[in-house]
């Protein structure tokens, strides 16, 4: 029988704990040595797939597995090339793009020579981001007693999908998860419905919301929605007495009461019972809650549709063409020609108009693609009074014809860029019906087409006639 004393349980536990701690210390030390020799590694990449192809100033956030020495713009490359800025903090690098990226393309973002503070080892952090394709909505009027349809045409799949059916549809705007649909009865009385969507089409299990309009009878048009989907507005005339009264701009706050409120001419704040300001053309300024409004007397105002600030007068204009991609500049026409208006300070600069873009009897709307590039519809007057139209692309001081074929018997009704300016919706109307052709904004190559009119891409342009 052994007489060796038994060791206390607590003593044995301390020995095992000490051994475990020593192993963990050794593992941590080895990991630190390996990390110091290999350099930082990519942990994750995050970005907004829809925003990055539709809006400027979108970010890709690259996260490393450890803190990084400050990363500069010189350390970051993007392929295919895209203008960008860089900021870094801790273990993250934010790459912000100046404009929207192209659809259906893989971009590689590389942070070259990344290293942790106090370590010599460097490594490249390489992330691939895949952008999605896009689609376009169009209105197909019903024939032979059939309902009108709003259809969706994707650029990466054949055919079209019916998003919504209804009677007397005249206008619509797309929000993130719903459609706002404006319809007219046979006697010109309007209704506005908010239609919930699921998987891109009307959700049959969710009720349609009918917006209560300002009067028992009235006519609405010039429907526009804010980019964030929090509000929409329209021009409205009270016709309940048989005459048009209180014709002007109204806004519906979807985060509030959902009741239309007039935008008063006095201070730009929506006030129930106020007389609304008259509107000849208007649209939301991209990515803001403000609207650019040309009144019936050709005054130009910047209006805060949320009602938190007074309106700002920006002089006068005889026509609103649209906005430059960043949204802080508008293209307007005045008595002195076509100008860009800086919406932050009201400063105006004449727009470059090469001879090739103005040497025609008919001059239509300018559709801005980038800060330096725009499309313009020009044409000659046929003997029967119709317009033989063509599309001119202006790059800086150079004008060239965009090779898009418009049939002799067709009238060009709209030219509207996609949200990133990569494609253009060309809407035409002929005896055979209305057609929307999606073409490459640089080459004019046909990407897709669908029957219909009133393209949703045109909703970013101020309401009004196609020509100035």
Tab-separated table of C-alpha atoms in Angstrom:
chain	number	residue	atom	x	y	z
A	1	UNK	CA	0.000	0.000	0.000
A	2	UNK	CA	1.476	3.357	-1.027
A	3	UNK	CA	2.136	5.890	1.656
A	4	UNK	CA	2.716	8.841	-0.813
A	5	UNK	CA	0.503	11.760	0.241
A	6	UNK	CA	-2.310	12.720	-2.170
A	7	UNK	CA	-2.000	16.197	-3.668
A	8	UNK	CA	-4.880	18.536	-2.963
A	9	UNK	CA	-7.429	18.977	-5.775
A	10	UNK	CA	-6.890	22.755	-5.777
A	11	UNK	CA	-3.167	22.262	-6.395
A	12	UNK	CA	-3.783	20.018	-9.389
A	13	UNK	CA	-6.312	22.550	-10.817
A	14	UNK	CA	-3.785	25.402	-10.533
A	15	UNK	CA	-1.183	23.378	-12.424
A	16	UNK	CA	-3.621	22.619	-15.244
A	17	UNK	CA	-4.787	26.232	-15.414
A	18	UNK	CA	-1.202	27.432	-15.598
A	19	UNK	CA	-0.504	25.005	-18.446
A	20	UNK	CA	-3.549	26.176	-20.384
A	21	UNK	CA	-2.593	29.823	-19.942
A	22	UNK	CA	0.950	29.112	-21.125
A	23	UNK	CA	-0.411	27.384	-24.246
A	24	UNK	CA	-2.699	30.328	-25.007
A	25	UNK	CA	0.156	32.788	-24.551
A	26	UNK	CA	2.327	30.777	-26.906
A	27	UNK	CA	-0.476	30.576	-29.517
A	28	UNK	CA	-1.127	34.306	-29.258
A	29	UNK	CA	2.552	35.060	-29.598
A	30	UNK	CA	2.835	32.820	-32.638
A	31	UNK	CA	-0.252	34.470	-34.191
A	32	UNK	CA	1.241	37.891	-33.587
A	33	UNK	CA	4.500	36.812	-35.222
A	34	UNK	CA	2.648	35.346	-38.198
A	35	UNK	CA	0.461	38.473	-38.465
A	36	UNK	CA	3.509	40.715	-38.315
A	37	UNK	CA	5.139	38.696	-41.063
A	38	UNK	CA	2.069	38.436	-43.311
A	39	UNK	CA	0.463	41.849	-42.814
A	40	UNK	CA	-3.255	42.690	-42.511
A	41	UNK	CA	-5.938	40.498	-44.041
A	42	UNK	CA	-9.358	41.353	-45.498
A	43	UNK	CA	-12.170	40.653	-43.043
A	44	UNK	CA	-15.271	41.984	-44.803
A	45	UNK	CA	-16.651	44.269	-47.523
A	46	UNK	CA	-19.957	46.145	-47.372
A	47	UNK	CA	-21.841	48.397	-49.799
A	48	UNK	CA	-25.371	49.215	-50.988
A	49	UNK	CA	-25.883	47.295	-54.268
A	50	UNK	CA	-28.780	49.479	-55.424
A	51	UNK	CA	-27.381	52.816	-54.292
A	52	UNK	CA	-23.977	52.272	-55.834
A	53	UNK	CA	-25.457	52.194	-59.379
A	54	UNK	CA	-28.043	54.937	-58.903
A	55	UNK	CA	-26.547	57.666	-56.713
A	56	UNK	CA	-23.221	59.497	-56.362
A	57	UNK	CA	-21.209	59.614	-53.118
A	58	UNK	CA	-21.797	55.914	-52.376
A	59	UNK	CA	-19.231	54.037	-50.285
A	60	UNK	CA	-17.564	50.673	-50.224
A	61	UNK	CA	-16.371	49.872	-46.695
A	62	UNK	CA	-13.342	47.551	-46.508
A	63	UNK	CA	-12.620	46.088	-43.060
A	64	UNK	CA	-9.285	44.475	-42.155
A	65	UNK	CA	-8.569	41.989	-39.380
A	66	UNK	CA	-6.466	44.552	-37.495
A	67	UNK	CA	-5.898	48.262	-37.204
A	68	UNK	CA	-4.244	49.912	-40.212
A	69	UNK	CA	-1.734	52.638	-40.695
A	70	UNK	CA	-3.485	55.596	-42.376
A	71	UNK	CA	-4.532	54.772	-45.956
A	72	UNK	CA	-4.449	57.532	-48.581
A	73	UNK	CA	-6.030	57.878	-52.025
A	74	UNK	CA	-2.661	57.001	-53.571
A	75	UNK	CA	-2.856	53.586	-51.889
A	76	UNK	CA	-6.215	52.651	-53.447
A	77	UNK	CA	-6.961	51.689	-57.033
A	78	UNK	CA	-10.287	50.792	-58.619
A	79	UNK	CA	-10.561	48.653	-61.748
A	80	UNK	CA	-12.315	49.437	-64.045
A	81	UNK	CA	-11.368	52.984	-63.217
A	82	UNK	CA	-13.899	55.077	-61.294
A	83	UNK	CA	-13.288	58.449	-59.666
A	84	UNK	CA	-13.165	58.109	-55.893
A	85	UNK	CA	-11.918	59.512	-52.594
A	86	UNK	CA	-10.555	57.598	-49.601
A	87	UNK	CA	-10.795	57.899	-45.824
A	88	UNK	CA	-9.569	55.431	-43.215
A	89	UNK	CA	-9.979	54.923	-39.495
A	90	UNK	CA	-8.967	52.040	-37.269
A	91	UNK	CA	-9.324	48.853	-39.297
A	92	UNK	CA	-11.686	50.259	-41.961
A	93	UNK	CA	-11.125	51.960	-45.310
A	94	UNK	CA	-14.008	53.870	-46.928
A	95	UNK	CA	-13.841	54.299	-50.715
A	96	UNK	CA	-16.395	56.892	-51.853
A	97	UNK	CA	-17.252	57.070	-55.546
A	98	UNK	CA	-17.855	60.419	-57.220
A	99	UNK	CA	-20.703	59.087	-59.364
A	100	UNK	CA	-22.796	55.934	-59.790
A	101	UNK	CA	-21.012	52.847	-61.076
A	102	UNK	CA	-21.943	50.969	-64.247
A	103	UNK	CA	-24.550	48.212	-64.235
A	104	UNK	CA	-23.751	44.508	-64.398
A	105	UNK	CA	-20.023	44.816	-63.859
A	106	UNK	CA	-17.369	43.537	-61.436
A	107	UNK	CA	-15.147	46.179	-59.845
A	108	UNK	CA	-11.951	45.394	-57.964
A	109	UNK	CA	-10.919	47.738	-55.161
A	110	UNK	CA	-7.308	47.260	-54.023
A	111	UNK	CA	-5.656	48.788	-50.970
A	112	UNK	CA	-1.954	48.379	-51.781
A	113	UNK	CA	0.714	47.928	-49.119
A	114	UNK	CA	-1.567	47.982	-46.098
A	115	UNK	CA	0.195	47.545	-42.763
A	116	UNK	CA	-0.593	47.699	-39.089
A	117	UNK	CA	0.918	50.484	-36.938
A	118	UNK	CA	4.355	49.527	-35.695
A	119	UNK	CA	4.700	46.558	-38.045
A	120	UNK	CA	6.827	46.299	-41.139
A	121	UNK	CA	4.928	43.593	-43.021
A	122	UNK	CA	2.665	44.855	-45.783
A	123	UNK	CA	-0.106	43.180	-47.746
A	124	UNK	CA	-2.695	44.090	-50.364
A	125	UNK	CA	-6.364	44.129	-49.390
A	126	UNK	CA	-8.368	43.245	-52.485
A	127	UNK	CA	-12.175	43.324	-52.658
A	128	UNK	CA	-14.497	42.591	-55.583
A	129	UNK	CA	-17.914	44.221	-55.787
A	130	UNK	CA	-20.551	43.120	-58.272
A	131	UNK	CA	-23.103	45.649	-59.477
A	132	UNK	CA	-26.573	44.551	-60.534
A	133	UNK	CA	-28.512	45.249	-63.679
A	134	UNK	CA	-31.443	47.665	-63.913
A	135	UNK	CA	-34.999	47.794	-65.158
A	136	UNK	CA	-37.444	50.336	-66.491
A	137	UNK	CA	-41.172	50.803	-65.924
A	138	UNK	CA	-43.526	51.901	-68.685
A	139	UNK	CA	-47.240	52.557	-69.000
A	140	UNK	CA	-49.148	50.478	-71.552
A	141	UNK	CA	-52.622	51.920	-72.239
A	142	UNK	CA	-55.389	49.357	-72.437
A	143	UNK	CA	-57.198	48.748	-75.722
A	144	UNK	CA	-60.529	47.128	-76.483
A	145	UNK	CA	-61.801	47.563	-72.934
A	146	UNK	CA	-58.664	46.141	-71.288
A	147	UNK	CA	-57.161	47.835	-68.239
A	148	UNK	CA	-54.064	50.006	-68.423
A	149	UNK	CA	-50.892	48.289	-67.269
A	150	UNK	CA	-47.632	49.418	-65.692
A	151	UNK	CA	-44.995	46.946	-66.877
A	152	UNK	CA	-41.406	46.303	-65.870
A	153	UNK	CA	-38.731	45.485	-68.452
A	154	UNK	CA	-35.427	44.160	-67.134
A	155	UNK	CA	-32.293	44.674	-69.216
A	156	UNK	CA	-30.954	41.204	-68.436
A	157	UNK	CA	-34.022	39.115	-69.258
A	158	UNK	CA	-36.484	38.937	-72.168
A	159	UNK	CA	-40.101	39.990	-71.940
A	160	UNK	CA	-41.900	42.251	-69.490
A	161	UNK	CA	-43.775	41.769	-66.227
A	162	UNK	CA	-47.039	43.468	-65.313
A	163	UNK	CA	-46.554	45.373	-62.068
A	164	UNK	CA	-50.042	46.897	-61.748
A	165	UNK	CA	-53.358	47.078	-63.615
A	166	UNK	CA	-55.936	49.846	-63.358
A	167	UNK	CA	-58.385	52.100	-65.127
A	168	UNK	CA	-57.452	55.513	-66.503
A	169	UNK	CA	-53.808	55.555	-65.379
A	170	UNK	CA	-52.158	58.808	-66.435
A	171	UNK	CA	-49.009	59.001	-64.288
A	172	UNK	CA	-47.117	57.023	-61.672
A	173	UNK	CA	-43.918	57.191	-59.608
A	174	UNK	CA	-41.918	54.383	-58.061
A	175	UNK	CA	-41.037	54.349	-54.377
A	176	UNK	CA	-38.842	51.738	-52.720
A	177	UNK	CA	-41.669	49.309	-51.907
A	178	UNK	CA	-44.712	50.823	-53.563
A	179	UNK	CA	-46.099	52.695	-56.532
A	180	UNK	CA	-47.979	55.964	-56.409
A	181	UNK	CA	-50.537	55.777	-59.219
A	182	UNK	CA	-52.478	58.779	-60.556
A	183	UNK	CA	-55.662	57.934	-62.460
A	184	UNK	CA	-58.388	60.002	-64.102
A	185	UNK	CA	-62.058	59.173	-64.491
A	186	UNK	CA	-63.864	59.735	-67.764
A	187	UNK	CA	-64.899	63.224	-66.644
A	188	UNK	CA	-61.394	64.274	-65.625
A	189	UNK	CA	-61.711	63.701	-61.884
A	190	UNK	CA	-58.463	62.350	-60.403
A	191	UNK	CA	-57.563	59.778	-57.786
A	192	UNK	CA	-54.200	58.889	-56.279
A	193	UNK	CA	-53.446	55.423	-54.884
A	194	UNK	CA	-50.407	54.057	-53.066
A	195	UNK	CA	-49.971	50.462	-54.240
A	196	UNK	CA	-47.815	48.137	-52.067
A	197	UNK	CA	-45.345	45.972	-53.980
A	198	UNK	CA	-43.903	42.559	-53.230
A	199	UNK	CA	-41.142	41.095	-55.361
A	200	UNK	CA	-41.567	44.009	-57.747
A	201	UNK	CA	-45.306	43.570	-58.447
A	202	UNK	CA	-48.517	44.518	-56.670
A	203	UNK	CA	-48.867	42.699	-53.360
A	204	UNK	CA	-52.303	41.022	-53.483
A	205	UNK	CA	-52.379	40.621	-49.697
A	206	UNK	CA	-51.834	44.298	-48.859
A	207	UNK	CA	-54.572	46.907	-49.277
A	208	UNK	CA	-54.187	49.790	-51.717
A	209	UNK	CA	-54.244	53.147	-49.920
A	210	UNK	CA	-56.493	55.768	-51.499
A	211	UNK	CA	-55.207	59.282	-50.823
A	212	UNK	CA	-57.893	61.767	-49.782
A	213	UNK	CA	-57.522	64.706	-52.157
A	214	UNK	CA	-58.022	68.352	-51.137
A	215	UNK	CA	-61.550	68.606	-52.574
A	216	UNK	CA	-64.495	66.405	-53.496
A	217	UNK	CA	-63.608	66.768	-57.164
A	218	UNK	CA	-60.360	67.855	-58.733
A	219	UNK	CA	-57.693	67.212	-61.307
A	220	UNK	CA	-54.100	66.229	-60.474
A	221	UNK	CA	-51.016	65.970	-62.651
A	222	UNK	CA	-47.234	66.570	-62.574
A	223	UNK	CA	-46.665	63.743	-60.051
A	224	UNK	CA	-43.168	63.448	-58.548
A	225	UNK	CA	-41.643	61.591	-55.572
A	226	UNK	CA	-38.614	62.267	-53.395
A	227	UNK	CA	-35.665	59.905	-53.770
A	228	UNK	CA	-36.015	58.663	-50.200
A	229	UNK	CA	-39.665	57.742	-50.769
A	230	UNK	CA	-40.784	59.779	-47.765
A	231	UNK	CA	-42.990	62.175	-49.724
A	232	UNK	CA	-44.529	62.867	-53.099
A	233	UNK	CA	-46.138	65.916	-54.641
A	234	UNK	CA	-48.415	66.930	-57.480
A	235	UNK	CA	-50.181	69.849	-59.091
A	236	UNK	CA	-53.857	70.026	-58.239
A	237	UNK	CA	-56.913	72.044	-59.265
A	238	UNK	CA	-60.155	72.051	-57.269
A	239	UNK	CA	-62.964	71.544	-59.825
A	240	UNK	CA	-65.812	70.873	-57.398
A	241	UNK	CA	-67.581	74.113	-58.414
A	242	UNK	CA	-67.195	73.473	-62.129
A	243	UNK	CA	-64.243	75.874	-62.311
A	244	UNK	CA	-60.544	75.359	-61.547
A	245	UNK	CA	-59.660	76.914	-58.191
A	246	UNK	CA	-56.577	76.856	-55.947
A	247	UNK	CA	-54.434	75.460	-58.748
A	248	UNK	CA	-50.986	74.746	-57.378
A	249	UNK	CA	-48.475	72.498	-55.674
A	250	UNK	CA	-49.407	69.987	-52.958
A	251	UNK	CA	-47.253	67.558	-50.966
A	252	UNK	CA	-48.067	64.273	-49.197
A	253	UNK	CA	-45.807	63.341	-46.277
A	254	UNK	CA	-45.790	59.541	-46.082
A	255	UNK	CA	-44.169	59.677	-42.639
A	256	UNK	CA	-47.047	61.793	-41.335
A	257	UNK	CA	-50.765	62.137	-42.000
A	258	UNK	CA	-50.728	61.079	-45.676
A	259	UNK	CA	-52.968	64.095	-46.373
A	260	UNK	CA	-52.094	66.507	-49.210
A	261	UNK	CA	-51.034	69.918	-47.949
A	262	UNK	CA	-50.535	72.993	-50.114
A	263	UNK	CA	-47.121	74.553	-50.581
A	264	UNK	CA	-47.924	78.194	-49.899
A	265	UNK	CA	-46.341	80.919	-51.980
A	266	UNK	CA	-45.707	83.097	-48.928
A	267	UNK	CA	-43.009	81.099	-47.189
A	268	UNK	CA	-42.818	77.718	-48.878
A	269	UNK	CA	-44.109	75.874	-45.825
A	270	UNK	CA	-47.060	73.511	-46.309
A	271	UNK	CA	-50.042	74.992	-44.472
A	272	UNK	CA	-53.565	73.571	-44.420
A	273	UNK	CA	-55.970	76.032	-45.954
A	274	UNK	CA	-53.268	78.138	-47.588
A	275	UNK	CA	-53.371	79.116	-51.245
A	276	UNK	CA	-50.838	76.929	-53.058
A	277	UNK	CA	-48.136	78.405	-55.252
A	278	UNK	CA	-48.758	78.137	-58.983
A	279	UNK	CA	-46.632	75.659	-60.890
A	280	UNK	CA	-45.677	75.496	-64.560
A	281	UNK	CA	-42.915	72.917	-64.004
A	282	UNK	CA	-41.452	71.265	-60.943
A	283	UNK	CA	-39.497	68.257	-59.688
A	284	UNK	CA	-37.730	67.095	-56.559
A	285	UNK	CA	-34.043	67.931	-56.507
A	286	UNK	CA	-32.243	64.557	-56.544
A	287	UNK	CA	-31.404	63.116	-53.114
A	288	UNK	CA	-33.091	65.957	-51.204
A	289	UNK	CA	-36.445	66.937	-49.740
A	290	UNK	CA	-36.397	70.153	-51.759
A	291	UNK	CA	-38.071	70.874	-55.076
A	292	UNK	CA	-37.216	73.191	-57.932
A	293	UNK	CA	-40.318	75.057	-59.053
A	294	UNK	CA	-40.991	77.283	-62.053
A	295	UNK	CA	-44.162	79.219	-61.371
A	296	UNK	CA	-46.814	80.333	-63.814
A	297	UNK	CA	-45.044	83.696	-64.003
A	298	UNK	CA	-41.643	82.080	-64.734
A	299	UNK	CA	-40.213	82.737	-61.291
A	300	UNK	CA	-37.751	80.102	-60.088
A	301	UNK	CA	-37.847	78.854	-56.493
A	302	UNK	CA	-36.115	76.226	-54.386
A	303	UNK	CA	-38.791	74.865	-52.061
A	304	UNK	CA	-38.287	72.785	-48.920
A	305	UNK	CA	-41.149	70.289	-49.286
A	306	UNK	CA	-40.777	69.201	-45.646
A	307	UNK	CA	-41.891	72.655	-44.545
A	308	UNK	CA	-38.905	73.294	-42.300
A	309	UNK	CA	-37.458	76.206	-44.280
A	310	UNK	CA	-38.702	79.156	-46.302
A	311	UNK	CA	-38.496	79.027	-50.078
A	312	UNK	CA	-35.472	80.518	-51.846
A	313	UNK	CA	-35.887	82.638	-54.960
A	314	UNK	CA	-33.400	81.831	-57.733
A	315	UNK	CA	-34.380	84.426	-60.329
A	316	UNK	CA	-36.436	83.423	-63.331
A	317	UNK	CA	-36.540	80.749	-66.026
A	318	UNK	CA	-38.645	80.066	-69.071
A	319	UNK	CA	-38.024	76.294	-68.987
A	320	UNK	CA	-36.530	73.653	-66.678
A	321	UNK	CA	-34.480	71.029	-68.504
A	322	UNK	CA	-33.295	68.911	-65.573
A	323	UNK	CA	-30.458	68.356	-63.134
A	324	UNK	CA	-26.746	67.638	-63.382
A	325	UNK	CA	-25.869	64.238	-61.911
A	326	UNK	CA	-24.753	65.474	-58.483
A	327	UNK	CA	-28.112	67.156	-57.965
A	328	UNK	CA	-26.733	70.493	-56.788
A	329	UNK	CA	-26.999	72.062	-60.246
A	330	UNK	CA	-30.016	72.560	-62.480
A	331	UNK	CA	-30.148	73.221	-66.219
A	332	UNK	CA	-32.593	75.988	-67.072
A	333	UNK	CA	-33.510	78.143	-70.030
A	334	UNK	CA	-33.879	81.896	-69.738
A	335	UNK	CA	-34.001	84.935	-71.981
A	336	UNK	CA	-30.218	84.809	-72.346
A	337	UNK	CA	-29.933	81.136	-73.294
A	338	UNK	CA	-29.409	77.838	-71.499
A	339	UNK	CA	-27.617	78.028	-68.165
A	340	UNK	CA	-26.594	75.961	-65.207
A	341	UNK	CA	-27.871	77.216	-61.876
A	342	UNK	CA	-25.944	76.366	-58.711
A	343	UNK	CA	-28.749	75.554	-56.283
A	344	UNK	CA	-26.539	76.301	-53.286
A	345	UNK	CA	-25.947	79.947	-54.146
A	346	UNK	CA	-27.953	80.782	-57.280
A	347	UNK	CA	-24.863	81.419	-59.443
A	348	UNK	CA	-25.382	80.893	-63.166
A	349	UNK	CA	-23.015	79.825	-65.937
A	350	UNK	CA	-23.780	79.495	-69.630
A	351	UNK	CA	-23.889	75.903	-70.846
A	352	UNK	CA	-21.534	74.792	-73.600
A	353	UNK	CA	-23.563	74.429	-76.797
A	354	UNK	CA	-21.422	73.425	-79.819
A	355	UNK	CA	-22.776	74.316	-83.246
A	356	UNK	CA	-23.761	70.721	-83.936
A	357	UNK	CA	-26.229	70.836	-81.055
A	358	UNK	CA	-28.005	74.042	-82.049
A	359	UNK	CA	-28.044	74.090	-85.881
A	360	UNK	CA	-31.618	72.860	-86.274
A	361	UNK	CA	-35.016	74.574	-86.390
A	362	UNK	CA	-36.260	72.419	-83.529
A	363	UNK	CA	-34.366	72.321	-80.216
A	364	UNK	CA	-35.680	70.026	-77.504
A	365	UNK	CA	-34.910	69.180	-73.928
A	366	UNK	CA	-31.377	68.691	-72.597
A	367	UNK	CA	-30.855	65.422	-70.709
A	368	UNK	CA	-27.716	65.675	-68.581
A	369	UNK	CA	-25.592	62.520	-68.256
A	370	UNK	CA	-22.546	63.835	-66.366
A	371	UNK	CA	-21.153	67.226	-65.425
A	372	UNK	CA	-19.691	67.564	-68.937
A	373	UNK	CA	-21.938	65.381	-71.067
A	374	UNK	CA	-25.558	65.732	-72.128
A	375	UNK	CA	-27.994	64.640	-74.814
A	376	UNK	CA	-30.275	66.947	-76.730
A	377	UNK	CA	-33.129	66.327	-79.101
A	378	UNK	CA	-32.948	68.395	-82.282
A	379	UNK	CA	-34.815	68.124	-85.536
A	380	UNK	CA	-36.232	69.481	-88.757
A	381	UNK	CA	-39.849	70.318	-89.483
A	382	UNK	CA	-41.454	68.074	-92.086
A	383	UNK	CA	-43.929	69.323	-94.643
A	384	UNK	CA	-46.855	68.022	-92.583
A	385	UNK	CA	-45.670	69.923	-89.520
A	386	UNK	CA	-44.247	66.914	-87.666
A	387	UNK	CA	-40.658	66.813	-86.439
A	388	UNK	CA	-37.952	64.602	-87.905
A	389	UNK	CA	-35.949	64.209	-84.697
A	390	UNK	CA	-32.419	63.079	-83.940
A	391	UNK	CA	-30.419	62.869	-80.711
A	392	UNK	CA	-27.161	64.764	-80.308
A	393	UNK	CA	-24.562	63.869	-77.676
A	394	UNK	CA	-22.404	66.727	-76.372
A	395	UNK	CA	-19.107	65.884	-74.654
A	396	UNK	CA	-17.537	69.135	-73.503
A	397	UNK	CA	-17.164	71.222	-76.659
A	398	UNK	CA	-17.763	68.323	-79.074
A	399	UNK	CA	-21.162	67.419	-80.518
A	400	UNK	CA	-21.936	64.190	-82.366
A	401	UNK	CA	-25.079	62.361	-83.379
A	402	UNK	CA	-26.092	59.440	-81.171
A	403	UNK	CA	-26.745	56.663	-83.720
A	404	UNK	CA	-30.325	55.854	-82.736
A	405	UNK	CA	-32.783	55.133	-85.520
A	406	UNK	CA	-36.142	56.866	-85.215
A	407	UNK	CA	-38.678	55.668	-87.828
A	408	UNK	CA	-39.958	58.282	-90.261
A	409	UNK	CA	-43.535	57.779	-89.096
A	410	UNK	CA	-42.670	58.078	-85.384
A	411	UNK	CA	-42.584	61.074	-83.077
A	412	UNK	CA	-39.892	61.249	-80.402
A	413	UNK	CA	-41.684	61.970	-77.126
A	414	UNK	CA	-38.951	61.627	-74.473
A	415	UNK	CA	-35.237	61.020	-73.931
A	416	UNK	CA	-34.555	60.053	-70.317
A	417	UNK	CA	-31.263	58.809	-68.801
A	418	UNK	CA	-31.051	55.865	-66.427
A	419	UNK	CA	-30.173	56.776	-62.831
A	420	UNK	CA	-26.454	56.319	-63.527
A	421	UNK	CA	-26.488	57.838	-67.032
A	422	UNK	CA	-25.262	54.608	-68.658
A	423	UNK	CA	-28.427	54.014	-70.676
A	424	UNK	CA	-31.165	56.191	-72.149
A	425	UNK	CA	-34.850	55.471	-72.570
A	426	UNK	CA	-35.987	56.724	-75.975
A	427	UNK	CA	-39.783	56.948	-76.139
A	428	UNK	CA	-41.511	57.188	-79.521
A	429	UNK	CA	-45.103	57.204	-80.713
A	430	UNK	CA	-46.426	56.146	-84.094
A	431	UNK	CA	-49.597	54.792	-85.660
A	432	UNK	CA	-48.480	51.350	-84.519
A	433	UNK	CA	-48.390	52.456	-80.872
A	434	UNK	CA	-45.956	53.698	-78.239
A	435	UNK	CA	-42.503	52.136	-77.870
A	436	UNK	CA	-39.696	52.507	-75.335
A	437	UNK	CA	-36.197	51.640	-76.544
A	438	UNK	CA	-33.331	51.370	-74.055
A	439	UNK	CA	-30.054	52.320	-75.721
A	440	UNK	CA	-26.455	52.742	-74.624
A	441	UNK	CA	-25.885	56.431	-73.901
A	442	UNK	CA	-22.437	56.363	-75.542
A	443	UNK	CA	-22.818	54.089	-78.562
A	444	UNK	CA	-26.563	54.196	-79.167
A	445	UNK	CA	-26.648	50.383	-79.247
A	446	UNK	CA	-30.066	48.908	-78.495
A	447	UNK	CA	-30.192	47.054	-75.166
A	448	UNK	CA	-33.920	46.316	-74.841
A	449	UNK	CA	-37.327	47.559	-75.885
A	450	UNK	CA	-40.901	47.338	-74.678
A	451	UNK	CA	-44.297	48.620	-75.690
A	452	UNK	CA	-45.388	51.573	-73.610
A	453	UNK	CA	-44.841	55.214	-72.726
A	454	UNK	CA	-44.334	57.378	-69.623
A	455	UNK	CA	-41.050	55.811	-68.544
A	456	UNK	CA	-40.262	56.002	-64.833
A	457	UNK	CA	-36.730	57.272	-65.586
A	458	UNK	CA	-38.406	60.453	-66.842
A	459	UNK	CA	-39.744	61.079	-63.344
A	460	UNK	CA	-36.404	62.614	-62.397
A	461	UNK	CA	-36.944	65.368	-64.969
A	462	UNK	CA	-39.167	68.373	-64.235
A	463	UNK	CA	-42.704	67.903	-65.477
A	464	UNK	CA	-43.605	69.759	-68.617
A	465	UNK	CA	-43.370	69.498	-72.347
A	466	UNK	CA	-40.430	67.735	-73.930
A	467	UNK	CA	-39.395	70.895	-75.767
A	468	UNK	CA	-38.501	74.312	-74.511
